[in-house]
CSV table of C-alpha atoms and ligand atoms in Angstrom, one decimal:
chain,number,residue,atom,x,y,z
U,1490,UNK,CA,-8.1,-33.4,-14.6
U,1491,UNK,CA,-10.0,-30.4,-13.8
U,1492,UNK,CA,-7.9,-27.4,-13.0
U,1493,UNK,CA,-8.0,-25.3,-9.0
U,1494,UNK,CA,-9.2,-21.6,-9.4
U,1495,UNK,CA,-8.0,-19.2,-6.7
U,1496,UNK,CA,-10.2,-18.6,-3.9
U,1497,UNK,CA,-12.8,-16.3,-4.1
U,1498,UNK,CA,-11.5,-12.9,-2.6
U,1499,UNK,CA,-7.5,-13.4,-3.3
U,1500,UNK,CA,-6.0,-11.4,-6.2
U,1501,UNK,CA,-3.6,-13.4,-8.8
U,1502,UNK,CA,-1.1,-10.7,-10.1
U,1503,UNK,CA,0.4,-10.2,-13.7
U,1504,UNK,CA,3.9,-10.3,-13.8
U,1505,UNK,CA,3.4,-6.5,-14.9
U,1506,UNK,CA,1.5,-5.6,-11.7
U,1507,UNK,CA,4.2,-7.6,-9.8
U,1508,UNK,CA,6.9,-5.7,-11.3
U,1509,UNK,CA,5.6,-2.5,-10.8
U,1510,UNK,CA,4.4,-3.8,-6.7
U,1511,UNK,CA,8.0,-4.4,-5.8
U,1512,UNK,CA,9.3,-0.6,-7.9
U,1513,UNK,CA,6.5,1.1,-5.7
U,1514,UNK,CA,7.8,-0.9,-2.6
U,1515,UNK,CA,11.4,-0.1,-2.8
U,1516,UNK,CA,10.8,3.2,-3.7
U,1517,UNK,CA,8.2,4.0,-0.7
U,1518,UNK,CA,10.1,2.6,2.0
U,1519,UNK,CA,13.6,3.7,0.7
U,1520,UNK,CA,11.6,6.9,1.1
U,1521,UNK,CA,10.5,6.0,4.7
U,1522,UNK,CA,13.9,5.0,5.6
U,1523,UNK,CA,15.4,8.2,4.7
U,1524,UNK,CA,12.6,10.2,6.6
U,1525,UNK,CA,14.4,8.3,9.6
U,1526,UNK,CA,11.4,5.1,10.0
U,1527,UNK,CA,12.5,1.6,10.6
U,1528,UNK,CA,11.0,-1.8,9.9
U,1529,UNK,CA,9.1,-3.5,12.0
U,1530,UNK,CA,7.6,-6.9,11.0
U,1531,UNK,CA,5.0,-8.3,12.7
U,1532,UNK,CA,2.9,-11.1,12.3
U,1533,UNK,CA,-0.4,-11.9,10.4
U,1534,UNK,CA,-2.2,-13.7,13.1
U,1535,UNK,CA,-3.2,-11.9,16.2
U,1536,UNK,CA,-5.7,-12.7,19.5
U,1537,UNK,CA,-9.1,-11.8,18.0
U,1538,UNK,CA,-10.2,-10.0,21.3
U,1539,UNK,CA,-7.0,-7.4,20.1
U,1540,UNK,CA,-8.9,-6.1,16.8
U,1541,UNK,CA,-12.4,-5.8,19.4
U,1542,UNK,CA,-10.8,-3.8,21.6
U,1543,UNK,CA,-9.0,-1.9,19.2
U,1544,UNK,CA,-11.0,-1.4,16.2
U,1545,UNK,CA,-14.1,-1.5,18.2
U,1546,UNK,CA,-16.7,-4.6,18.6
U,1547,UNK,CA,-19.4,-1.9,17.0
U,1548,UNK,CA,-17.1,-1.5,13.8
U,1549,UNK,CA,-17.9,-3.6,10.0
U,1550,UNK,CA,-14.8,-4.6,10.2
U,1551,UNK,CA,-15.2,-6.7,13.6
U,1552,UNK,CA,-18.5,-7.2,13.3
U,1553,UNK,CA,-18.5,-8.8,9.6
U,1554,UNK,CA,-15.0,-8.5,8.1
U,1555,UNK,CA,-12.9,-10.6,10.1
U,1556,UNK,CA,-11.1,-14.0,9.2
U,1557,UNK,CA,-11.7,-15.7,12.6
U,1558,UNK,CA,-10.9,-19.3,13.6
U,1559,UNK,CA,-10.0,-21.4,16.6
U,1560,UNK,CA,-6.5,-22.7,17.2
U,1561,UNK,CA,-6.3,-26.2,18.8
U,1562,UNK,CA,-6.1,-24.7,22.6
U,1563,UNK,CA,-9.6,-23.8,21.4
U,1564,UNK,CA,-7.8,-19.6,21.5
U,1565,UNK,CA,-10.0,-17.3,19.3
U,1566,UNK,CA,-7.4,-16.0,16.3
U,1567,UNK,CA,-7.8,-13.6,13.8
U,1568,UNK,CA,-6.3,-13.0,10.2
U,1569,UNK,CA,-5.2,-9.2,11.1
U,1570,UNK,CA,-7.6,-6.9,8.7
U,1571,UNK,CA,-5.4,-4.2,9.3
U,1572,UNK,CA,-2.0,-3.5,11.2
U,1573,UNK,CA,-2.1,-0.5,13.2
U,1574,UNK,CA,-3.3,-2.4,16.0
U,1575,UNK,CA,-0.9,-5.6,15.7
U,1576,UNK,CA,2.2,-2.8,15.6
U,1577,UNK,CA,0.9,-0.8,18.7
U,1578,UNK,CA,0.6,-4.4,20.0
U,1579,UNK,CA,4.3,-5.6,19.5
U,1580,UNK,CA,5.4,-2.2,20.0
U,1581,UNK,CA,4.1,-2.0,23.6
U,1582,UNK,CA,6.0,-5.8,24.2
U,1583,UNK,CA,9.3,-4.8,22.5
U,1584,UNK,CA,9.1,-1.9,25.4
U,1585,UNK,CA,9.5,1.0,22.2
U,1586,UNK,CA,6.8,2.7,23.1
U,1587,UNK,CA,9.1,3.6,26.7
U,1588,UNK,CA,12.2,4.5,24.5
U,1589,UNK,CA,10.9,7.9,22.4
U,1590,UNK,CA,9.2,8.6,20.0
U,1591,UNK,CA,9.4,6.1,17.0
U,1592,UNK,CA,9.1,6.3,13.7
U,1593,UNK,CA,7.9,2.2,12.2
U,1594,UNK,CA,6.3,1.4,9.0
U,1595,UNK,CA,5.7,-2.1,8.2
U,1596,UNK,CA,3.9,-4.0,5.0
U,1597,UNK,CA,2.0,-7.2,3.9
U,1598,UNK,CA,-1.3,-8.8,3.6
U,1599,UNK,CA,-4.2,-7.8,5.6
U,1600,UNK,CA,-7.8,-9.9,5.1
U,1601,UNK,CA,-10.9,-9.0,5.2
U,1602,UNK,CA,-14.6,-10.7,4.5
U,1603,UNK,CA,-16.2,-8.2,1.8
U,1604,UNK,CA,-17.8,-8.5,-1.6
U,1605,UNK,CA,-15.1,-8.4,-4.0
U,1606,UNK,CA,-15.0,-6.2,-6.6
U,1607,UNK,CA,-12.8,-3.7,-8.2
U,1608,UNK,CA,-10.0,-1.9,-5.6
U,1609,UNK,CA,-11.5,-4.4,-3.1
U,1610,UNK,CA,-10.2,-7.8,-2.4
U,1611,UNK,CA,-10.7,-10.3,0.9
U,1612,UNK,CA,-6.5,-10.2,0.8
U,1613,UNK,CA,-4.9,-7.0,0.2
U,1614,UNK,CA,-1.8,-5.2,0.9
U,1615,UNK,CA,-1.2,-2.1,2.8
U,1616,UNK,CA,2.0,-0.4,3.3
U,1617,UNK,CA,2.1,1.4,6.6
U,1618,UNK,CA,3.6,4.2,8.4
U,1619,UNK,CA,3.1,4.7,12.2
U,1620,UNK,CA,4.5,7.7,14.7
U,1621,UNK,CA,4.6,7.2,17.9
U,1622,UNK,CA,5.1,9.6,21.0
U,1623,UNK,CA,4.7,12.8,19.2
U,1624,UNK,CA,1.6,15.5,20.0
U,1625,UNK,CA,2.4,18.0,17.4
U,1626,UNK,CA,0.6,18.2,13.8
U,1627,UNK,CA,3.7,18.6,12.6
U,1628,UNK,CA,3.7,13.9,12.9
U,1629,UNK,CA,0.8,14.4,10.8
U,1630,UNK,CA,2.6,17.1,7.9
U,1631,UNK,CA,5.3,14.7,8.0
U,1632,UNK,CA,3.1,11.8,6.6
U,1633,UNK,CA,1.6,13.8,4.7
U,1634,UNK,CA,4.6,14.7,2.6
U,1635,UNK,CA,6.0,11.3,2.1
U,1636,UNK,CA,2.3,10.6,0.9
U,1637,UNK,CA,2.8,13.1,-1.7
U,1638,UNK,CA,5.9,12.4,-2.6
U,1639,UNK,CA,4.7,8.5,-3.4
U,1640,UNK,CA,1.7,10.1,-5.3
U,1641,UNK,CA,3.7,12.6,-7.4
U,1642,UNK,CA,6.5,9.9,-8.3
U,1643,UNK,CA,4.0,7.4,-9.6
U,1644,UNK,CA,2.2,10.0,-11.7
U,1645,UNK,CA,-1.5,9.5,-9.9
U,1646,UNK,CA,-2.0,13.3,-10.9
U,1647,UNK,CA,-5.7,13.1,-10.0
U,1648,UNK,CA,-5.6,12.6,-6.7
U,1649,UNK,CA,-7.1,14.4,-4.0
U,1650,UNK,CA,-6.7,14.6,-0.3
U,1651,UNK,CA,-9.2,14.9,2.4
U,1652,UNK,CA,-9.6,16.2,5.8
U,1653,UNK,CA,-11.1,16.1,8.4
U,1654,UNK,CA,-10.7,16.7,12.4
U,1655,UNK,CA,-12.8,14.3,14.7
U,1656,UNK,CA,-11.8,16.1,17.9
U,1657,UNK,CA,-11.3,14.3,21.0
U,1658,UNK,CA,-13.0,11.2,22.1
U,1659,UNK,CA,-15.3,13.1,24.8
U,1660,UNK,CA,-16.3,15.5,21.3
U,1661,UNK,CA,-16.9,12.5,19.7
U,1662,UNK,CA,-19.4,11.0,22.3
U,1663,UNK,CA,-21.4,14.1,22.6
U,1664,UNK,CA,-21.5,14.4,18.8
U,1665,UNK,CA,-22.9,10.9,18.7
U,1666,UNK,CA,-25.5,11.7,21.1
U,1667,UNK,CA,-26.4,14.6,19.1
U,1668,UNK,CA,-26.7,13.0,15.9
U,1669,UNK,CA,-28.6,10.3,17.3
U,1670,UNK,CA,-31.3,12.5,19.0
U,1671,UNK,CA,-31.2,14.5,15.3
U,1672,UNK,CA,-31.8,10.8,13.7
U,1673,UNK,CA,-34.0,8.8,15.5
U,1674,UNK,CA,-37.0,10.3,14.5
U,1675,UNK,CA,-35.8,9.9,10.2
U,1676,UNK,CA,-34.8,6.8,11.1
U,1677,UNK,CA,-37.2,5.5,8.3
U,1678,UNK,CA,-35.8,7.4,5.6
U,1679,UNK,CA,-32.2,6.2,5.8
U,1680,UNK,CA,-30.8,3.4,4.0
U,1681,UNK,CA,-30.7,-0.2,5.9
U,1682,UNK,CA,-26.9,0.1,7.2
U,1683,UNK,CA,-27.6,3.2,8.9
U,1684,UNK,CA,-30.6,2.2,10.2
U,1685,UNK,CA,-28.6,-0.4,12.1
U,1686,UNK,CA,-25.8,1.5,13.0
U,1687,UNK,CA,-28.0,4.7,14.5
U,1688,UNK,CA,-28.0,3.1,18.1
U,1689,UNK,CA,-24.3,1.8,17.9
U,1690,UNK,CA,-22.4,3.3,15.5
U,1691,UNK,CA,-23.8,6.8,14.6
U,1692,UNK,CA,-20.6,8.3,13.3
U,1693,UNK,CA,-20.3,5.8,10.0
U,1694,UNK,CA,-24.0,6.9,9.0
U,1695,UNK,CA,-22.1,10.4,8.1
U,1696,UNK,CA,-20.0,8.2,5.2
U,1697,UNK,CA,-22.6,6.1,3.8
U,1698,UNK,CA,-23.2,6.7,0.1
U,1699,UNK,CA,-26.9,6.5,0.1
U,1700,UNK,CA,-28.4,9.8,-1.1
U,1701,UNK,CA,-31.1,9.7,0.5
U,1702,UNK,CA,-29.3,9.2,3.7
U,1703,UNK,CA,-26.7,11.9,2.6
U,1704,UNK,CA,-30.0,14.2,2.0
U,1705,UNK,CA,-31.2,13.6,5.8
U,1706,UNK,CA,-27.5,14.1,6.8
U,1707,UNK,CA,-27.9,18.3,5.1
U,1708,UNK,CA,-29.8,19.2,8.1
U,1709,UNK,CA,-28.0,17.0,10.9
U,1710,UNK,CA,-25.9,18.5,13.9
U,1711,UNK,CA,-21.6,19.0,12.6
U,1712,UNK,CA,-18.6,18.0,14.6
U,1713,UNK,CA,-17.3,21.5,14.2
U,1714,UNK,CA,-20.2,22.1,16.2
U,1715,UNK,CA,-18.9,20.0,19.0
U,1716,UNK,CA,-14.8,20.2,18.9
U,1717,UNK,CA,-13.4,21.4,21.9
U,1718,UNK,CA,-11.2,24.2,22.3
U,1719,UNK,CA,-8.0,22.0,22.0
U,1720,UNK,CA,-9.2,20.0,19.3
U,1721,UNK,CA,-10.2,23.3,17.1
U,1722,UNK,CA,-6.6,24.9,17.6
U,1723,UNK,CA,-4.9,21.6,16.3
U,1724,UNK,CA,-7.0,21.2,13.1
U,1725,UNK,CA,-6.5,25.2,12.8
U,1726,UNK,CA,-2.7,24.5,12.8
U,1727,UNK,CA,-2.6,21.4,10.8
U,1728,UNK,CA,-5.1,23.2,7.6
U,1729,UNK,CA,-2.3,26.6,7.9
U,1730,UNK,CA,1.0,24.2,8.0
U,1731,UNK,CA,-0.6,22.3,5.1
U,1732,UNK,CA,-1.0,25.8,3.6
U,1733,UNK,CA,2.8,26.8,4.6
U,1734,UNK,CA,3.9,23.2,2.7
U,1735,UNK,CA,1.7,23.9,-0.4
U,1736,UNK,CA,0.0,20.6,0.3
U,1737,UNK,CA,-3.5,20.8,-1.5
U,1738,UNK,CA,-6.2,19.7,0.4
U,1739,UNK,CA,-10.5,19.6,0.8
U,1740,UNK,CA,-11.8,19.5,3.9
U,1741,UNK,CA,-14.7,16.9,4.3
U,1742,UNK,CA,-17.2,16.9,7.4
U,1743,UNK,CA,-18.7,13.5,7.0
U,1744,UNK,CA,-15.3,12.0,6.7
U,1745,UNK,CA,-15.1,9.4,9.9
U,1746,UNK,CA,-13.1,6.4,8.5
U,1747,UNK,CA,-14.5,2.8,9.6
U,1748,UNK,CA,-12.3,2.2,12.9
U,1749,UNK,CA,-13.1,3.3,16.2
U,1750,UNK,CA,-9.4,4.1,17.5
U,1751,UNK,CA,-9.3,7.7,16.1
U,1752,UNK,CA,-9.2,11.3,17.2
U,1753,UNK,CA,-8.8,14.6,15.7
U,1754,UNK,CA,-7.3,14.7,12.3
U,1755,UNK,CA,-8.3,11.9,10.1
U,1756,UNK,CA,-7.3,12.4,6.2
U,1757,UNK,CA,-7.7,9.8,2.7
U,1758,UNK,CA,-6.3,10.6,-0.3
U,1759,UNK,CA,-9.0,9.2,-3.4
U,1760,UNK,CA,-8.3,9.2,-7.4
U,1761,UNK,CA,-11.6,9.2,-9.0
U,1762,UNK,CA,-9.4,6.9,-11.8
U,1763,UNK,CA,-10.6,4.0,-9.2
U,1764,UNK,CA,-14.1,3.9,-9.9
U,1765,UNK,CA,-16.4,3.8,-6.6
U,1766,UNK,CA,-14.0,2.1,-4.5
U,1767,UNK,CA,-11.5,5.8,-4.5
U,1768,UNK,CA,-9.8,6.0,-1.8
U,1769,UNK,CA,-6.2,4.1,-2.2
U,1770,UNK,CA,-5.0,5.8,1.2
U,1771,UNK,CA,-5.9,6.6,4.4
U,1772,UNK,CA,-4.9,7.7,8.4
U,1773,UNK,CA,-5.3,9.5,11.5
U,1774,UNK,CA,-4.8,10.1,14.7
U,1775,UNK,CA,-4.8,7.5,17.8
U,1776,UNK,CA,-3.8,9.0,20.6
U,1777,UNK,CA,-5.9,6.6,23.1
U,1778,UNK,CA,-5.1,3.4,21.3
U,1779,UNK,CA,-2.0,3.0,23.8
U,1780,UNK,CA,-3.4,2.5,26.5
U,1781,UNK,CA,-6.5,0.7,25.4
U,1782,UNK,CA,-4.2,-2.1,24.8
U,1783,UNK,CA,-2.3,-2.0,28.3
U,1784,UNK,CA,1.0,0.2,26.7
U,1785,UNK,CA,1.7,3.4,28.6
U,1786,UNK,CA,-0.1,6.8,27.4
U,1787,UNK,CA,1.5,7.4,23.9
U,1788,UNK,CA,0.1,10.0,21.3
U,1789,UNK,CA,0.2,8.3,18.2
U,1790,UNK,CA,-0.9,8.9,13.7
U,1791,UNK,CA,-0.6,6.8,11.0
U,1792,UNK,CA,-1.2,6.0,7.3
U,1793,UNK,CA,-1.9,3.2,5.5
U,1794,UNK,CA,-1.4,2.9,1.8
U,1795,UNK,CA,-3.7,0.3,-0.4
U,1796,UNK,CA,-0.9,-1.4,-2.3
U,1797,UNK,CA,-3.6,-3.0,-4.3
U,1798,UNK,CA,-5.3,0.4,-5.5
U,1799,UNK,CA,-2.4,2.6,-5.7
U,1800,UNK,CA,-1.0,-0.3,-8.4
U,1801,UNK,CA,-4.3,0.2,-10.2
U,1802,UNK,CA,-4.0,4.0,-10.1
U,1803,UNK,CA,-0.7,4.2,-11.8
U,1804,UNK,CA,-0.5,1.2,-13.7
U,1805,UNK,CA,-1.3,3.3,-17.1
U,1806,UNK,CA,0.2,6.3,-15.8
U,1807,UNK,CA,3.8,5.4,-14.7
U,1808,UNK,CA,5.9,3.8,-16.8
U,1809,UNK,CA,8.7,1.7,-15.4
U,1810,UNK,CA,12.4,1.9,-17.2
U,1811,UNK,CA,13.4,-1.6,-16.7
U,1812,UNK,CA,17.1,-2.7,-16.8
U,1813,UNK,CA,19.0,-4.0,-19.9
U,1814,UNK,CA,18.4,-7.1,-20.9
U,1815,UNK,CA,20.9,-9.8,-22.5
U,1816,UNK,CA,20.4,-13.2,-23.1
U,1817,UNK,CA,23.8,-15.7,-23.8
U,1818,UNK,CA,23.6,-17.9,-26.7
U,1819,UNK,CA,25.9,-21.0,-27.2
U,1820,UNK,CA,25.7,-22.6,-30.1
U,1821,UNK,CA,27.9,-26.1,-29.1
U,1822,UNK,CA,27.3,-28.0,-25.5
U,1823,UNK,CA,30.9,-27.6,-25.7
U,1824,UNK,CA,30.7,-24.0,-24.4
U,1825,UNK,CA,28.4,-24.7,-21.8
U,1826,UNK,CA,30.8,-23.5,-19.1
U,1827,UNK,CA,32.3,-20.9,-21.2
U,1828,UNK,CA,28.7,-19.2,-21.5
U,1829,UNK,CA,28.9,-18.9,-17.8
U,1830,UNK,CA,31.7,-17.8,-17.4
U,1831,UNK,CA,30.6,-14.7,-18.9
U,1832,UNK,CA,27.6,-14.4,-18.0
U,1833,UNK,CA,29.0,-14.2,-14.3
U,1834,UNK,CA,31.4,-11.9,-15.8
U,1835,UNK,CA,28.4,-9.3,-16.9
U,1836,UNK,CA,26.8,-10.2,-13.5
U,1837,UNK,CA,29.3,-8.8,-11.5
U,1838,UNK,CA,30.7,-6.1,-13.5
U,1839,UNK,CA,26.7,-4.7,-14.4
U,1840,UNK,CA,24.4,-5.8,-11.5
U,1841,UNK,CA,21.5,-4.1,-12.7
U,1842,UNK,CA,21.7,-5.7,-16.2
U,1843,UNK,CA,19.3,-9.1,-16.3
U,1844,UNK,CA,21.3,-11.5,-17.9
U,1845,UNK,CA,20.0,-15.0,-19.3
U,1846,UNK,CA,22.0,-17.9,-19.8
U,1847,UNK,CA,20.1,-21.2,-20.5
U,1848,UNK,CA,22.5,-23.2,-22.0
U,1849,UNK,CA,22.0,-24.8,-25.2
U,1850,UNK,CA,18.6,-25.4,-25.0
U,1851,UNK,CA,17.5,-25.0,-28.9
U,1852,UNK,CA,18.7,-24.2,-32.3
U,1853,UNK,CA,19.9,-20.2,-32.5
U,1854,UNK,CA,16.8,-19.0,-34.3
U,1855,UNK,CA,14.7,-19.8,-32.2
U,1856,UNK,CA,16.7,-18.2,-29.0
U,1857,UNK,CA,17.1,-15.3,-30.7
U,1858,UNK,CA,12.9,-15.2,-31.6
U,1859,UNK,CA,12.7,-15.7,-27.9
U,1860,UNK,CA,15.0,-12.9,-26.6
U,1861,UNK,CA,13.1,-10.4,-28.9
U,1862,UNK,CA,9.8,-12.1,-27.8
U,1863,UNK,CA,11.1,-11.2,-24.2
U,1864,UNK,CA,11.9,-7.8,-25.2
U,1865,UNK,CA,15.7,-8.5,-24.3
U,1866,UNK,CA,18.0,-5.7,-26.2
U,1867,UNK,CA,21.2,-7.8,-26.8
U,1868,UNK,CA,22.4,-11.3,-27.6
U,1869,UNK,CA,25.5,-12.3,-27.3
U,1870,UNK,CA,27.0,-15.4,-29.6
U,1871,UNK,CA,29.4,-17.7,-28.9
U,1872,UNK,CA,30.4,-20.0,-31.8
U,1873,UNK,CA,33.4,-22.0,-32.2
U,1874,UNK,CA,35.2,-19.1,-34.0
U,1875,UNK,CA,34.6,-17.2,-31.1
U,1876,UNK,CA,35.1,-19.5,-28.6
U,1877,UNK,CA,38.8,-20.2,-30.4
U,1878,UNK,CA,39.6,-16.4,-30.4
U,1879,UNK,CA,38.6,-15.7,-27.3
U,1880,UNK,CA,35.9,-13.2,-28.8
U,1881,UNK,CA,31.9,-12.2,-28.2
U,1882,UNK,CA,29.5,-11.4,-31.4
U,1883,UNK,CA,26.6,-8.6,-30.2
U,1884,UNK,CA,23.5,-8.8,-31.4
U,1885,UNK,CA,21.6,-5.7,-30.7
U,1886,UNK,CA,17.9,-6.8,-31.1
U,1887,UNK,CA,16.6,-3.3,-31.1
U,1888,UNK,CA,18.2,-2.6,-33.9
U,1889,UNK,CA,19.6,-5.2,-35.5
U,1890,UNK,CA,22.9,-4.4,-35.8
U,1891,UNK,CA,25.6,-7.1,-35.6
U,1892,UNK,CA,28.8,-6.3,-34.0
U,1893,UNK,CA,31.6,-9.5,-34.7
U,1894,UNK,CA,34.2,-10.7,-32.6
U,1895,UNK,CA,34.7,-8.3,-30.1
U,1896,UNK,CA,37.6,-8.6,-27.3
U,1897,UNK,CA,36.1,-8.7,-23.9
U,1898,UNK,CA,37.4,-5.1,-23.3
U,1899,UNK,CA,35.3,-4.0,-26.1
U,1900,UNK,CA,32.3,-5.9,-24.9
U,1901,UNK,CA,33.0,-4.4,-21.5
U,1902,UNK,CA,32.9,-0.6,-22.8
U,1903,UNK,CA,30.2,-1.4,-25.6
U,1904,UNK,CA,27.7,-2.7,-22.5
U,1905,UNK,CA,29.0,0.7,-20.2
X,2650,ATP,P1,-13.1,1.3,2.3
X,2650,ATP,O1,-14.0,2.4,2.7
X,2650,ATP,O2,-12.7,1.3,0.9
X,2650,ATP,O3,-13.7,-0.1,2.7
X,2650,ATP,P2,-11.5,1.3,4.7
X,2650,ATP,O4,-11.8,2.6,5.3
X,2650,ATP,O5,-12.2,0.1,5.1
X,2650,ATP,O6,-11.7,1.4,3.1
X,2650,ATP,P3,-8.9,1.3,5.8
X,2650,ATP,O7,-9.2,0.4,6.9
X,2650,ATP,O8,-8.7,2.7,6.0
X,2650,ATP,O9,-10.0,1.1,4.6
X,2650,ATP,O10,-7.6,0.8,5.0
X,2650,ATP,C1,-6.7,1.7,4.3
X,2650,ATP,C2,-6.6,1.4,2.9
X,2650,ATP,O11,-6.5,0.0,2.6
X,2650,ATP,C3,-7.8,1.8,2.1
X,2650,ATP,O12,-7.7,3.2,1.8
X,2650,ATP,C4,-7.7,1.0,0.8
X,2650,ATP,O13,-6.8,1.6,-0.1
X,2650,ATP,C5,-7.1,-0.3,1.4
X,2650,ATP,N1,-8.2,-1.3,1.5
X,2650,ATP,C6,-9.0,-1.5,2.5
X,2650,ATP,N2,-9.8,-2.5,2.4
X,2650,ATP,C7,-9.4,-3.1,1.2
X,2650,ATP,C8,-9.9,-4.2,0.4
X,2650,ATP,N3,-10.8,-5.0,0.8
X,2650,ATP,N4,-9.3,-4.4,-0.8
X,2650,ATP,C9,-8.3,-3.6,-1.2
X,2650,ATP,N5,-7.8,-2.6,-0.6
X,2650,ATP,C10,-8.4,-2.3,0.6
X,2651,MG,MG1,-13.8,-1.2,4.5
């Protein structure tokens, strides 16, 4: 029978990569939760028109990206390609947006219709962090020092983070305007993507990675040139409090990110380890988005971390100390309970300890070729002298000591 490969786009993870996903996941949102965030789950599936009005029907990731299907009331429904959206959504029905500010992060899959390649996958995982109802910078210092605390546990000691301020949305309309008087008459020498997106989407021309575009781009109008008054003094404060909190930083002009929901500060962090696909995490501001989707007027930042990059950006760097293993060895299906028993006994008394107890499945040789196969460090015996004496013989299989007929006290301390 011929065998099913995975579907183009989704990404089949080694154990390894799955071991280190769930360290980094614990770690970041025990981190979250003791910067005072809670959980919120939401679901995968939203109301397309959600992401149009959201995103923005102009955007790649509307226009091109999106997993969209029909239900069977004939409803438009949309595989969410990102969350921010989906969490102001539930967020504005759950009435939190009327209780305070709130701190939410949320993870899981998020799908998108791109070319795969390296970094870039049609179902990747983000994990996400979301403030709600506060105006100061100081919402946006705070993300950025969990961020960096992520970053700095997992070792990605090249990355860097950028900035940028978009100013408000009125900035951003006359900016556009600007540009597009600037670009029209060029139009020919930009690359095909920014040819298209010069009437609708001027803004994402500043990011593309054409040269020559980037070279017609040296000349072109800035946002600085166009940020209100308001808009300066924020970014002003945000660059000196990043100063104050030793948070290294570059600022970058044609930095816009690909969603239309932003204002002022928007911000990746890249790790030129990832080849041309760089940036593994990435926010802003979205102080409009509120009300867009029928929720009162809320300011609002958030980040989003690429699980699926971040993994690939520490995965030769960080080096996970796993948990002792041991693997219980009968050697008569007359002990079959008695292996259990303590088995359950080390369970309890060492809950991080991985303990594996198969039974009598094969001949002691070979269970002992397969613990140090595994990389387990002990093996504990039980023969029928042992059983009768009520005794346990250690094998340590790193290095190769034998330690006989030890009480269960001893065990006990020898394990500690
Ligand atoms: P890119 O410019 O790489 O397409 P983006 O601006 O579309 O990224 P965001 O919408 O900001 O990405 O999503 C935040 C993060 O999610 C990205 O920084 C990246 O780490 C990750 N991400 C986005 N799209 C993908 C994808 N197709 N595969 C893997 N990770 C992704
Ligand atoms: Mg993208």
């Amino acid at each position: 029978m011929s065998k099913f490969e995975k579907v183009r786009g989704m990404h089949n993870a080694s154990l390894e990569e799955a071991y280190l996903w769930s360290h980094v996941s614990k770690f970041s949102e025990s981190l979250l939760k003791s910067f005072s965030y809670s959980e919120i789950r939401i679901p995968v599936v939203e109301y397309t028109d959600l992401f149009k009005r959201s995103v923005g029907n102009e955007t790649d990731i509307v226009n091109k990206e999106m997993f969209t299907f029909k239900s069977k009331s004939d409803k438009s429904l949309t595989l969410r390609p990102e969350g921010t959206a989906g969490c102001m959504r539930a967020s504005i029905n759950q009435g939190l947006l009327d209780s305070g500010p709130q701190r939410l992060f949320y993870s899981g899959p998020m799908y998108r219709y791109e070319r795969p390649q390296k970094g870039r996958n049609r179902e990747f995982f983000q994990l996400s962090a979301e403030i709600y109802g506060i105006d100061s910078v100081y919402a946006e210092i705070e993300l950025f020092q969990i961020i960096e605390k992520i970053i700095k546990n997992y070792k990605i000691d090249d990355s860097r983070l950028e900035i940028n301020s978009l100013g408000s949305e009125d900035d951003q309309r006359k900016f556009s305007i600007a540009l597009q008087d600037y670009l029209k008459p060029l139009k020919n020498q930009l690359d095909k993507d920014s040819q298209n997106r010069l009437r609708k989407n001027p803004l994402r021309i500043l990011d593309s990675k054409s040269t020559e575009t980037q070279k017609v781009l040296r000349d072109a109008p800035k946002i600085a040139q166009f940020r209100s008054d308001d808009s300066k003094n924020k970014y002003e404060l945000l660059k000196n409090l990043l100063d104050e909190f030793e948070i290294t930083y570059e600022e970058n002009e044609n930095l816009v990110r690909g969603l239309d929901y932003y204002n002022d500060s928007v911000f990746e962090w890249k790790s030129d380890s990832l080849g041309s696909q760089n940036t593994f995490c990435a926010g802003g501001r979205y102080d409009s988005l509120s009300k867009k989707l029928g929720g009162r007027s809320s300011p609002a930042v958030g980040v989003s971390l690429g699980l699926d990059r971040l993994i690939i950006a520490c995965k030769d760097k960080f080096s996970i100390t796993h948990s002792k293993k041991i693997a219980v060895i009968i050697l008569d299906d007359k002990f079959l309970a008695y292996g259990n028993n303590i088995s359950e006994k080390i369970r309890a008394s060492f809950p991080d300890f991985e303990v594996r107890y198969s039974g009598l499945d094969t001949n002691l040789k070979t269970q002992l070729k397969r613990a140090n196969k595994n990389n387990f460090n002990l093996a504990i015996i039980l023969g029928r002298e042992e059983v009768e004496s009520e005794t346990y013989t250690i094998k340590d299989l790193d290095s190769g000591n034998n330690y006989e007929k030890l009480s269960l006290e001893d065990l006990i301390s020898f394990l500690k």
